[in-house]
PDB file of C-alpha atoms in Angstrom:
ATOM      1  CA  UNK A 919    -128.139-153.346 -19.277  1.00  0.00           C
ATOM      2  CA  UNK A 920    -126.872-154.526 -22.641  1.00  0.00           C
ATOM      3  CA  UNK A 921    -124.158-152.686 -24.542  1.00  0.00           C
ATOM      4  CA  UNK A 922    -122.326-152.895 -27.829  1.00  0.00           C
ATOM      5  CA  UNK A 923    -118.847-154.421 -27.973  1.00  0.00           C
ATOM      6  CA  UNK A 924    -117.136-151.215 -29.123  1.00  0.00           C
ATOM      7  CA  UNK A 925    -118.743-149.201 -26.311  1.00  0.00           C
ATOM      8  CA  UNK A 926    -117.542-151.755 -23.772  1.00  0.00           C
ATOM      9  CA  UNK A 927    -114.087-151.914 -25.342  1.00  0.00           C
ATOM     10  CA  UNK A 928    -113.745-148.154 -24.851  1.00  0.00           C
ATOM     11  CA  UNK A 929    -114.442-148.527 -21.118  1.00  0.00           C
ATOM     12  CA  UNK A 930    -112.182-151.555 -20.826  1.00  0.00           C
ATOM     13  CA  UNK A 931    -109.434-149.400 -22.321  1.00  0.00           C
ATOM     14  CA  UNK A 932    -109.704-146.917 -19.465  1.00  0.00           C
ATOM     15  CA  UNK A 933    -111.496-144.237 -21.485  1.00  0.00           C
ATOM     16  CA  UNK A 934    -113.769-142.481 -19.002  1.00  0.00           C
ATOM     17  CA  UNK A 935    -113.542-138.917 -20.338  1.00  0.00           C
ATOM     18  CA  UNK A 936    -113.519-137.018 -23.626  1.00  0.00           C
ATOM     19  CA  UNK A 937    -110.615-136.496 -26.055  1.00  0.00           C
ATOM     20  CA  UNK A 938    -108.980-139.904 -25.688  1.00  0.00           C
ATOM     21  CA  UNK A 939    -108.324-142.380 -28.473  1.00  0.00           C
ATOM     22  CA  UNK A 940    -108.630-146.164 -28.671  1.00  0.00           C
ATOM     23  CA  UNK A 941    -107.109-148.299 -31.381  1.00  0.00           C
ATOM     24  CA  UNK A 942    -109.068-151.555 -31.570  1.00  0.00           C
ATOM     25  CA  UNK A 943    -106.337-153.503 -33.371  1.00  0.00           C
ATOM     26  CA  UNK A 944    -108.280-156.501 -34.620  1.00  0.00           C
ATOM     27  CA  UNK A 945    -108.852-158.113 -38.028  1.00  0.00           C
ATOM     28  CA  UNK A 946    -110.735-155.023 -39.161  1.00  0.00           C
ATOM     29  CA  UNK A 947    -109.144-152.309 -37.044  1.00  0.00           C
ATOM     30  CA  UNK A 948    -111.175-149.410 -35.641  1.00  0.00           C
ATOM     31  CA  UNK A 949    -109.824-146.069 -34.478  1.00  0.00           C
ATOM     32  CA  UNK A 950    -112.145-144.466 -31.909  1.00  0.00           C
ATOM     33  CA  UNK A 951    -112.156-141.158 -30.025  1.00  0.00           C
ATOM     34  CA  UNK A 952    -114.253-140.155 -27.037  1.00  0.00           C
ATOM     35  CA  UNK A 953    -116.018-136.785 -27.195  1.00  0.00           C
ATOM     36  CA  UNK A 954    -118.342-134.709 -25.010  1.00  0.00           C
ATOM     37  CA  UNK A 955    -121.074-134.930 -27.649  1.00  0.00           C
ATOM     38  CA  UNK A 956    -121.614-134.433 -31.366  1.00  0.00           C
ATOM     39  CA  UNK A 957    -118.704-132.691 -33.100  1.00  0.00           C
ATOM     40  CA  UNK A 958    -120.175-131.052 -36.242  1.00  0.00           C
ATOM     41  CA  UNK A 959    -116.885-131.222 -38.159  1.00  0.00           C
ATOM     42  CA  UNK A 960    -116.676-134.999 -37.646  1.00  0.00           C
ATOM     43  CA  UNK A 961    -120.334-135.516 -38.583  1.00  0.00           C
ATOM     44  CA  UNK A 962    -120.089-133.956 -42.044  1.00  0.00           C
ATOM     45  CA  UNK A 963    -121.074-136.185 -45.004  1.00  0.00           C
ATOM     46  CA  UNK A 964    -118.097-137.925 -46.528  1.00  0.00           C
ATOM     47  CA  UNK A 965    -116.072-138.130 -43.308  1.00  0.00           C
ATOM     48  CA  UNK A 966    -116.726-141.868 -43.130  1.00  0.00           C
ATOM     49  CA  UNK A 967    -117.068-141.819 -39.329  1.00  0.00           C
ATOM     50  CA  UNK A 968    -119.769-143.316 -37.131  1.00  0.00           C
ATOM     51  CA  UNK A 969    -121.102-141.575 -34.003  1.00  0.00           C
ATOM     52  CA  UNK A 970    -122.333-143.560 -30.990  1.00  0.00           C
ATOM     53  CA  UNK A 971    -123.459-143.026 -27.423  1.00  0.00           C
ATOM     54  CA  UNK A 972    -121.298-144.791 -24.869  1.00  0.00           C
ATOM     55  CA  UNK A 973    -122.494-147.297 -22.273  1.00  0.00           C
ATOM     56  CA  UNK A 974    -122.450-144.824 -19.376  1.00  0.00           C
ATOM     57  CA  UNK A 975    -124.634-141.688 -19.302  1.00  0.00           C
ATOM     58  CA  UNK A 976    -123.325-138.631 -21.188  1.00  0.00           C
ATOM     59  CA  UNK A 977    -120.478-140.502 -22.917  1.00  0.00           C
ATOM     60  CA  UNK A 978    -120.000-140.414 -26.678  1.00  0.00           C
ATOM     61  CA  UNK A 979    -117.490-141.426 -29.296  1.00  0.00           C
ATOM     62  CA  UNK A 980    -116.721-141.500 -33.005  1.00  0.00           C
ATOM     63  CA  UNK A 981    -115.046-144.350 -34.799  1.00  0.00           C
ATOM     64  CA  UNK A 982    -113.654-145.062 -38.253  1.00  0.00           C
ATOM     65  CA  UNK A 983    -112.474-148.216 -39.971  1.00  0.00           C
ATOM     66  CA  UNK A 984    -108.951-149.166 -40.958  1.00  0.00           C
ATOM     67  CA  UNK A 985    -110.456-151.816 -43.169  1.00  0.00           C
ATOM     68  CA  UNK A 986    -107.523-154.123 -43.817  1.00  0.00           C
ATOM     69  CA  UNK A 987    -105.727-153.691 -40.483  1.00  0.00           C
ATOM     70  CA  UNK A 988    -105.141-157.112 -38.984  1.00  0.00           C
ATOM     71  CA  UNK A 989    -106.296-158.729 -42.226  1.00  0.00           C
ATOM     72  CA  UNK A 990    -103.209-157.448 -44.066  1.00  0.00           C
ATOM     73  CA  UNK A 991    -100.937-158.754 -41.313  1.00  0.00           C
ATOM     74  CA  UNK A 992    -102.472-162.215 -41.393  1.00  0.00           C
ATOM     75  CA  UNK A 993    -102.421-162.273 -45.207  1.00  0.00           C
ATOM     76  CA  UNK A 994     -98.689-161.510 -45.243  1.00  0.00           C
ATOM     77  CA  UNK A 995     -97.829-164.077 -42.561  1.00  0.00           C
ATOM     78  CA  UNK A 996     -99.947-166.824 -44.105  1.00  0.00           C
ATOM     79  CA  UNK A 997     -99.514-166.324 -47.839  1.00  0.00           C
ATOM     80  CA  UNK A 998     -96.268-164.407 -48.349  1.00  0.00           C
ATOM     81  CA  UNK A 999     -94.114-165.599 -45.433  1.00  0.00           C
ATOM     82  CA  UNK A1000     -95.902-169.004 -45.724  1.00  0.00           C
ATOM     83  CA  UNK A1001     -96.453-169.549 -41.996  1.00  0.00           C
ATOM     84  CA  UNK A1002    -100.181-170.224 -41.989  1.00  0.00           C
ATOM     85  CA  UNK A1003    -101.422-171.366 -38.592  1.00  0.00           C
ATOM     86  CA  UNK A1004     -98.218-170.286 -36.824  1.00  0.00           C
ATOM     87  CA  UNK A1005     -99.171-167.325 -34.666  1.00  0.00           C
ATOM     88  CA  UNK A1006     -95.693-167.162 -33.135  1.00  0.00           C
ATOM     89  CA  UNK A1007     -94.254-166.099 -36.496  1.00  0.00           C
ATOM     90  CA  UNK A1008     -95.643-162.603 -35.983  1.00  0.00           C
ATOM     91  CA  UNK A1009     -92.958-162.218 -33.320  1.00  0.00           C
ATOM     92  CA  UNK A1010     -90.240-163.430 -35.694  1.00  0.00           C
ATOM     93  CA  UNK A1011     -91.348-160.948 -38.350  1.00  0.00           C
ATOM     94  CA  UNK A1012     -91.408-158.018 -35.924  1.00  0.00           C
ATOM     95  CA  UNK A1013     -88.038-158.974 -34.449  1.00  0.00           C
ATOM     96  CA  UNK A1014     -86.512-158.744 -37.917  1.00  0.00           C
ATOM     97  CA  UNK A1015     -88.467-155.609 -38.854  1.00  0.00           C
ATOM     98  CA  UNK A1016     -87.225-153.817 -35.719  1.00  0.00           C
ATOM     99  CA  UNK A1017     -83.786-153.739 -37.388  1.00  0.00           C
ATOM    100  CA  UNK A1018     -85.216-152.016 -40.485  1.00  0.00           C
ATOM    101  CA  UNK A1019     -85.112-148.184 -40.373  1.00  0.00           C
ATOM    102  CA  UNK A1020     -88.375-146.280 -39.989  1.00  0.00           C
ATOM    103  CA  UNK A1021     -89.839-145.730 -43.440  1.00  0.00           C
ATOM    104  CA  UNK A1022     -88.621-149.146 -44.657  1.00  0.00           C
ATOM    105  CA  UNK A1023     -86.090-147.512 -46.962  1.00  0.00           C
ATOM    106  CA  UNK A1024     -88.880-146.055 -49.081  1.00  0.00           C
ATOM    107  CA  UNK A1025     -90.612-149.392 -49.673  1.00  0.00           C
ATOM    108  CA  UNK A1026     -94.378-148.903 -49.709  1.00  0.00           C
ATOM    109  CA  UNK A1027     -97.203-151.376 -49.284  1.00  0.00           C
ATOM    110  CA  UNK A1028    -100.674-150.331 -50.409  1.00  0.00           C
ATOM    111  CA  UNK A1029    -103.095-152.364 -48.270  1.00  0.00           C
ATOM    112  CA  UNK A1030    -106.087-152.333 -50.619  1.00  0.00           C
ATOM    113  CA  UNK A1031    -106.495-156.106 -50.532  1.00  0.00           C
ATOM    114  CA  UNK A1032    -110.282-155.816 -50.399  1.00  0.00           C
ATOM    115  CA  UNK A1033    -110.427-152.972 -52.924  1.00  0.00           C
ATOM    116  CA  UNK A1034    -110.187-149.218 -52.600  1.00  0.00           C
ATOM    117  CA  UNK A1035    -112.685-146.676 -51.315  1.00  0.00           C
ATOM    118  CA  UNK A1036    -113.318-142.953 -51.458  1.00  0.00           C
ATOM    119  CA  UNK A1037    -110.708-141.137 -53.516  1.00  0.00           C
ATOM    120  CA  UNK A1038    -108.843-144.433 -53.934  1.00  0.00           C
ATOM    121  CA  UNK A1039    -111.850-146.496 -55.052  1.00  0.00           C
ATOM    122  CA  UNK A1040    -109.929-148.208 -57.888  1.00  0.00           C
ATOM    123  CA  UNK A1041    -106.793-148.866 -55.848  1.00  0.00           C
ATOM    124  CA  UNK A1042    -105.431-152.384 -55.402  1.00  0.00           C
ATOM    125  CA  UNK A1043    -102.899-153.941 -53.053  1.00  0.00           C
ATOM    126  CA  UNK A1044     -99.214-153.910 -54.018  1.00  0.00           C
ATOM    127  CA  UNK A1045     -95.620-153.415 -52.896  1.00  0.00           C
ATOM    128  CA  UNK A1046     -93.675-150.522 -54.479  1.00  0.00           C
ATOM    129  CA  UNK A1047     -90.096-149.286 -54.602  1.00  0.00           C
ATOM    130  CA  UNK A1048     -88.380-152.604 -53.843  1.00  0.00           C
ATOM    131  CA  UNK A1049     -84.811-153.646 -54.717  1.00  0.00           C
ATOM    132  CA  UNK A1050     -82.752-156.846 -54.467  1.00  0.00           C
ATOM    133  CA  UNK A1051     -81.648-155.735 -50.984  1.00  0.00           C
ATOM    134  CA  UNK A1052     -85.175-156.005 -49.551  1.00  0.00           C
ATOM    135  CA  UNK A1053     -86.396-159.081 -47.687  1.00  0.00           C
ATOM    136  CA  UNK A1054     -89.527-160.191 -45.856  1.00  0.00           C
ATOM    137  CA  UNK A1055     -88.620-158.096 -42.806  1.00  0.00           C
ATOM    138  CA  UNK A1056     -88.509-154.920 -44.907  1.00  0.00           C
ATOM    139  CA  UNK A1057     -91.825-155.960 -46.425  1.00  0.00           C
ATOM    140  CA  UNK A1058     -93.317-156.643 -42.981  1.00  0.00           C
ATOM    141  CA  UNK A1059     -92.295-153.206 -41.734  1.00  0.00           C
ATOM    142  CA  UNK A1060     -93.843-151.693 -44.876  1.00  0.00           C
ATOM    143  CA  UNK A1061     -97.107-153.537 -44.130  1.00  0.00           C
ATOM    144  CA  UNK A1062     -97.177-152.260 -40.533  1.00  0.00           C
ATOM    145  CA  UNK A1063     -96.442-148.721 -41.684  1.00  0.00           C
ATOM    146  CA  UNK A1064     -99.059-148.903 -44.448  1.00  0.00           C
ATOM    147  CA  UNK A1065    -101.771-149.484 -41.867  1.00  0.00           C
ATOM    148  CA  UNK A1066    -100.233-146.717 -39.767  1.00  0.00           C
ATOM    149  CA  UNK A1067    -100.656-144.249 -42.643  1.00  0.00           C
ATOM    150  CA  UNK A1068    -104.400-144.969 -42.599  1.00  0.00           C
ATOM    151  CA  UNK A1069    -104.377-144.220 -38.865  1.00  0.00           C
ATOM    152  CA  UNK A1070    -102.585-140.939 -39.605  1.00  0.00           C
ATOM    153  CA  UNK A1071    -105.364-139.910 -41.980  1.00  0.00           C
ATOM    154  CA  UNK A1072    -108.013-140.561 -39.320  1.00  0.00           C
ATOM    155  CA  UNK A1073    -105.951-138.849 -36.617  1.00  0.00           C
ATOM    156  CA  UNK A1074    -105.611-135.762 -38.832  1.00  0.00           C
ATOM    157  CA  UNK A1075    -109.419-135.609 -39.155  1.00  0.00           C
ATOM    158  CA  UNK A1076    -109.914-135.908 -35.392  1.00  0.00           C
ATOM    159  CA  UNK A1077    -107.307-133.272 -34.593  1.00  0.00           C
ATOM    160  CA  UNK A1078    -108.602-130.856 -37.217  1.00  0.00           C
ATOM    161  CA  UNK A1079    -111.964-131.054 -35.444  1.00  0.00           C
ATOM    162  CA  UNK A1080    -110.399-130.119 -32.112  1.00  0.00           C
ATOM    163  CA  UNK A1081    -109.748-133.556 -30.558  1.00  0.00           C
ATOM    164  CA  UNK A1082    -106.105-133.371 -29.368  1.00  0.00           C
ATOM    165  CA  UNK A1083    -105.354-137.133 -29.201  1.00  0.00           C
ATOM    166  CA  UNK A1084    -102.395-136.917 -26.858  1.00  0.00           C
ATOM    167  CA  UNK A1085    -102.948-140.466 -25.574  1.00  0.00           C
ATOM    168  CA  UNK A1086    -104.123-143.518 -27.504  1.00  0.00           C
ATOM    169  CA  UNK A1087    -104.920-146.873 -25.925  1.00  0.00           C
ATOM    170  CA  UNK A1088    -104.347-149.953 -28.057  1.00  0.00           C
ATOM    171  CA  UNK A1089    -106.387-153.090 -27.447  1.00  0.00           C
ATOM    172  CA  UNK A1090    -107.157-156.528 -28.956  1.00  0.00           C
ATOM    173  CA  UNK A1091    -104.622-158.845 -30.632  1.00  0.00           C
ATOM    174  CA  UNK A1092    -102.438-156.223 -32.305  1.00  0.00           C
ATOM    175  CA  UNK A1093    -101.671-154.626 -28.936  1.00  0.00           C
ATOM    176  CA  UNK A1094     -99.335-157.511 -28.040  1.00  0.00           C
ATOM    177  CA  UNK A1095     -96.681-156.425 -30.581  1.00  0.00           C
ATOM    178  CA  UNK A1096     -94.279-153.897 -29.038  1.00  0.00           C
ATOM    179  CA  UNK A1097     -92.797-152.822 -32.397  1.00  0.00           C
ATOM    180  CA  UNK A1098     -96.259-152.216 -33.832  1.00  0.00           C
ATOM    181  CA  UNK A1099     -97.195-150.077 -30.819  1.00  0.00           C
ATOM    182  CA  UNK A1100     -93.997-148.012 -31.084  1.00  0.00           C
ATOM    183  CA  UNK A1101     -94.512-147.471 -34.813  1.00  0.00           C
ATOM    184  CA  UNK A1102     -98.039-146.180 -34.125  1.00  0.00           C
ATOM    185  CA  UNK A1103     -96.729-143.861 -31.403  1.00  0.00           C
ATOM    186  CA  UNK A1104     -94.140-142.406 -33.781  1.00  0.00           C
ATOM    187  CA  UNK A1105     -96.524-142.129 -36.723  1.00  0.00           C
ATOM    188  CA  UNK A1106     -99.312-140.501 -34.708  1.00  0.00           C
ATOM    189  CA  UNK A1107     -97.088-138.351 -32.508  1.00  0.00           C
ATOM    190  CA  UNK A1108     -98.937-139.556 -29.425  1.00  0.00           C
ATOM    191  CA  UNK A1109     -98.342-141.658 -26.325  1.00  0.00           C
ATOM    192  CA  UNK A1110     -99.621-145.206 -26.856  1.00  0.00           C
ATOM    193  CA  UNK A1111    -100.761-147.193 -23.814  1.00  0.00           C
ATOM    194  CA  UNK A1112    -101.323-150.932 -23.550  1.00  0.00           C
ATOM    195  CA  UNK A1113    -103.160-152.785 -20.766  1.00  0.00           C
ATOM    196  CA  UNK A1114    -102.610-156.271 -19.358  1.00  0.00           C
ATOM    197  CA  UNK A1115    -105.929-157.566 -20.660  1.00  0.00           C
ATOM    198  CA  UNK A1116    -106.119-156.994 -24.441  1.00  0.00           C
ATOM    199  CA  UNK A1117    -109.814-157.910 -24.618  1.00  0.00           C
ATOM    200  CA  UNK A1118    -111.312-154.807 -23.034  1.00  0.00           C
ATOM    201  CA  UNK A1119    -114.945-155.534 -23.934  1.00  0.00           C
ATOM    202  CA  UNK A1120    -115.008-158.933 -22.231  1.00  0.00           C
ATOM    203  CA  UNK A1121    -113.422-157.551 -19.045  1.00  0.00           C
ATOM    204  CA  UNK A1122    -115.941-154.702 -18.950  1.00  0.00           C
ATOM    205  CA  UNK A1123    -118.867-157.096 -19.386  1.00  0.00           C
ATOM    206  CA  UNK A1124    -117.633-159.152 -16.420  1.00  0.00           C
ATOM    207  CA  UNK A1125    -117.340-156.059 -14.217  1.00  0.00           C
ATOM    208  CA  UNK A1126    -120.802-154.827 -15.259  1.00  0.00           C
ATOM    209  CA  UNK A1127    -122.331-158.236 -14.532  1.00  0.00           C
ATOM    210  CA  UNK A1128    -120.720-158.403 -11.091  1.00  0.00           C
ATOM    211  CA  UNK A1129    -121.776-154.823 -10.350  1.00  0.00           C
ATOM    212  CA  UNK A1130    -125.378-155.466 -11.406  1.00  0.00           C
ATOM    213  CA  UNK A1131    -125.534-158.635  -9.296  1.00  0.00           C
ATOM    214  CA  UNK A1132    -124.247-156.778  -6.243  1.00  0.00           C
ATOM    215  CA  UNK A1133    -121.081-158.868  -6.035  1.00  0.00           C
ATOM    216  CA  UNK A1134    -118.679-155.899  -5.824  1.00  0.00           C
ATOM    217  CA  UNK A1135    -118.740-155.209  -2.096  1.00  0.00           C
ATOM    218  CA  UNK A1136    -118.134-151.617  -1.103  1.00  0.00           C
ATOM    219  CA  UNK A1137    -118.191-150.366  -4.707  1.00  0.00           C
ATOM    220  CA  UNK A1138    -120.968-147.957  -5.678  1.00  0.00           C
ATOM    221  CA  UNK A1139    -119.394-146.631  -8.880  1.00  0.00           C
ATOM    222  CA  UNK A1140    -118.853-148.879 -11.905  1.00  0.00           C
ATOM    223  CA  UNK A1141    -116.045-146.625 -13.160  1.00  0.00           C
ATOM    224  CA  UNK A1142    -114.185-147.136  -9.900  1.00  0.00           C
ATOM    225  CA  UNK A1143    -114.683-150.881 -10.256  1.00  0.00           C
ATOM    226  CA  UNK A1144    -113.230-150.815 -13.756  1.00  0.00           C
ATOM    227  CA  UNK A1145    -110.348-148.605 -12.682  1.00  0.00           C
ATOM    228  CA  UNK A1146    -109.364-151.131 -10.011  1.00  0.00           C
ATOM    229  CA  UNK A1147    -108.925-154.003 -12.491  1.00  0.00           C
ATOM    230  CA  UNK A1148    -107.477-152.211 -15.537  1.00  0.00           C
ATOM    231  CA  UNK A1149    -103.689-152.240 -15.272  1.00  0.00           C
ATOM    232  CA  UNK A1150    -101.135-150.812 -17.703  1.00  0.00           C
ATOM    233  CA  UNK A1151     -98.563-153.180 -19.153  1.00  0.00           C
ATOM    234  CA  UNK A1152     -96.729-150.832 -21.511  1.00  0.00           C
ATOM    235  CA  UNK A1153     -96.311-147.187 -22.521  1.00  0.00           C
ATOM    236  CA  UNK A1154     -94.784-146.089 -25.837  1.00  0.00           C
ATOM    237  CA  UNK A1155     -93.706-142.489 -26.382  1.00  0.00           C
ATOM    238  CA  UNK A1156     -93.184-140.815 -29.774  1.00  0.00           C
ATOM    239  CA  UNK A1157     -89.731-139.879 -31.036  1.00  0.00           C
ATOM    240  CA  UNK A1158     -90.025-136.400 -32.581  1.00  0.00           C
ATOM    241  CA  UNK A1159     -87.533-137.012 -35.400  1.00  0.00           C
ATOM    242  CA  UNK A1160     -89.361-140.156 -36.541  1.00  0.00           C
ATOM    243  CA  UNK A1161     -92.744-138.414 -36.283  1.00  0.00           C
ATOM    244  CA  UNK A1162     -91.418-135.771 -38.703  1.00  0.00           C
ATOM    245  CA  UNK A1163     -90.035-138.468 -41.026  1.00  0.00           C
ATOM    246  CA  UNK A1164     -93.363-140.275 -41.133  1.00  0.00           C
ATOM    247  CA  UNK A1165     -95.213-137.013 -41.775  1.00  0.00           C
ATOM    248  CA  UNK A1166     -93.055-136.319 -44.834  1.00  0.00           C
ATOM    249  CA  UNK A1167     -93.540-139.878 -46.072  1.00  0.00           C
ATOM    250  CA  UNK A1168     -97.290-139.650 -45.459  1.00  0.00           C
ATOM    251  CA  UNK A1169     -97.645-136.478 -47.521  1.00  0.00           C
ATOM    252  CA  UNK A1170     -95.684-138.035 -50.389  1.00  0.00           C
ATOM    253  CA  UNK A1171     -97.725-141.225 -50.135  1.00  0.00           C
ATOM    254  CA  UNK A1172    -101.005-139.287 -50.365  1.00  0.00           C
ATOM    255  CA  UNK A1173     -99.872-137.666 -53.612  1.00  0.00           C
ATOM    256  CA  UNK A1174     -98.550-140.977 -54.916  1.00  0.00           C
ATOM    257  CA  UNK A1175    -101.855-142.804 -54.409  1.00  0.00           C
ATOM    258  CA  UNK A1176    -104.298-140.010 -55.228  1.00  0.00           C
ATOM    259  CA  UNK A1177    -102.456-138.393 -58.129  1.00  0.00           C
ATOM    260  CA  UNK A1178     -99.502-140.315 -59.559  1.00  0.00           C
ATOM    261  CA  UNK A1179    -101.060-143.800 -59.498  1.00  0.00           C
ATOM    262  CA  UNK A1180    -104.649-142.883 -60.342  1.00  0.00           C
ATOM    263  CA  UNK A1181    -104.344-143.679 -64.067  1.00  0.00           C
ATOM    264  CA  UNK A1182    -102.349-146.816 -63.314  1.00  0.00           C
ATOM    265  CA  UNK A1183    -105.059-148.129 -60.979  1.00  0.00           C
ATOM    266  CA  UNK A1184    -107.724-147.510 -63.641  1.00  0.00           C
ATOM    267  CA  UNK A1185    -105.704-149.473 -66.194  1.00  0.00           C
ATOM    268  CA  UNK A1186    -105.146-152.305 -63.709  1.00  0.00           C
ATOM    269  CA  UNK A1187    -108.912-152.525 -63.151  1.00  0.00           C
ATOM    270  CA  UNK A1188    -109.366-153.026 -66.904  1.00  0.00           C
ATOM    271  CA  UNK A1189    -106.611-155.637 -66.988  1.00  0.00           C
ATOM    272  CA  UNK A1190    -108.282-157.589 -64.204  1.00  0.00           C
ATOM    273  CA  UNK A1191    -111.324-158.021 -66.463  1.00  0.00           C
ATOM    274  CA  UNK A1192    -109.296-159.622 -69.294  1.00  0.00           C
ATOM    275  CA  UNK A1193    -109.710-163.413 -69.332  1.00  0.00           C
TER     276      UNK A1193
END
């Protein structure tokens, strides 16, 4: 049977039951949670979430976009750090950013490179609160944390609706960065798990094909077949003090973007139209 890539990615991330999260850390990141069915609170108009049935019977999940997830990272590496085409430079950036304190010394990046949405519809991308002491590693940490703040907003919505989110699996390209995974764990206050194969959907498709063709001898349960080939390669646990720090920063950031900068964004929109 056919299946959508996100549904298969959920299974390839070891999500076989409700109340687990998956961070699909690609160019346009998606933050998904498995549920036992429709959750009315998450289905309200304006939540910005999409509800889907899973591949297997009686499996369901919601997902929301972090629209400039991996896109912001690639933009910074290619056009600010000037290492276009050099994928290894992500490691150099994260190695330097690991020495920068959580919160990046107050430096903020607003990742609205493709425009704002919702309450921030006029927002635009920018760095704020920088000094002469800040370098590209501070900026890189601010970019990682900026995307993390969007994850925090989604996680708050899921938890408010009764989804506990104690464990989150990270998959796709962004899962390879240990610093990025630890930052997410601290920001979300949840255990983050990584698997050996970062492309969960492709692995799941292979298992399903082999199962359908009868090539998995002695296996009569596709979940058992998946469980036998999905292997953890990393676990990241939250540090309570940093989770509290990020929560305070997040609350200040929300007020900064939605209240303090609202008039400034409107003026910047007008300035963009001046030729």
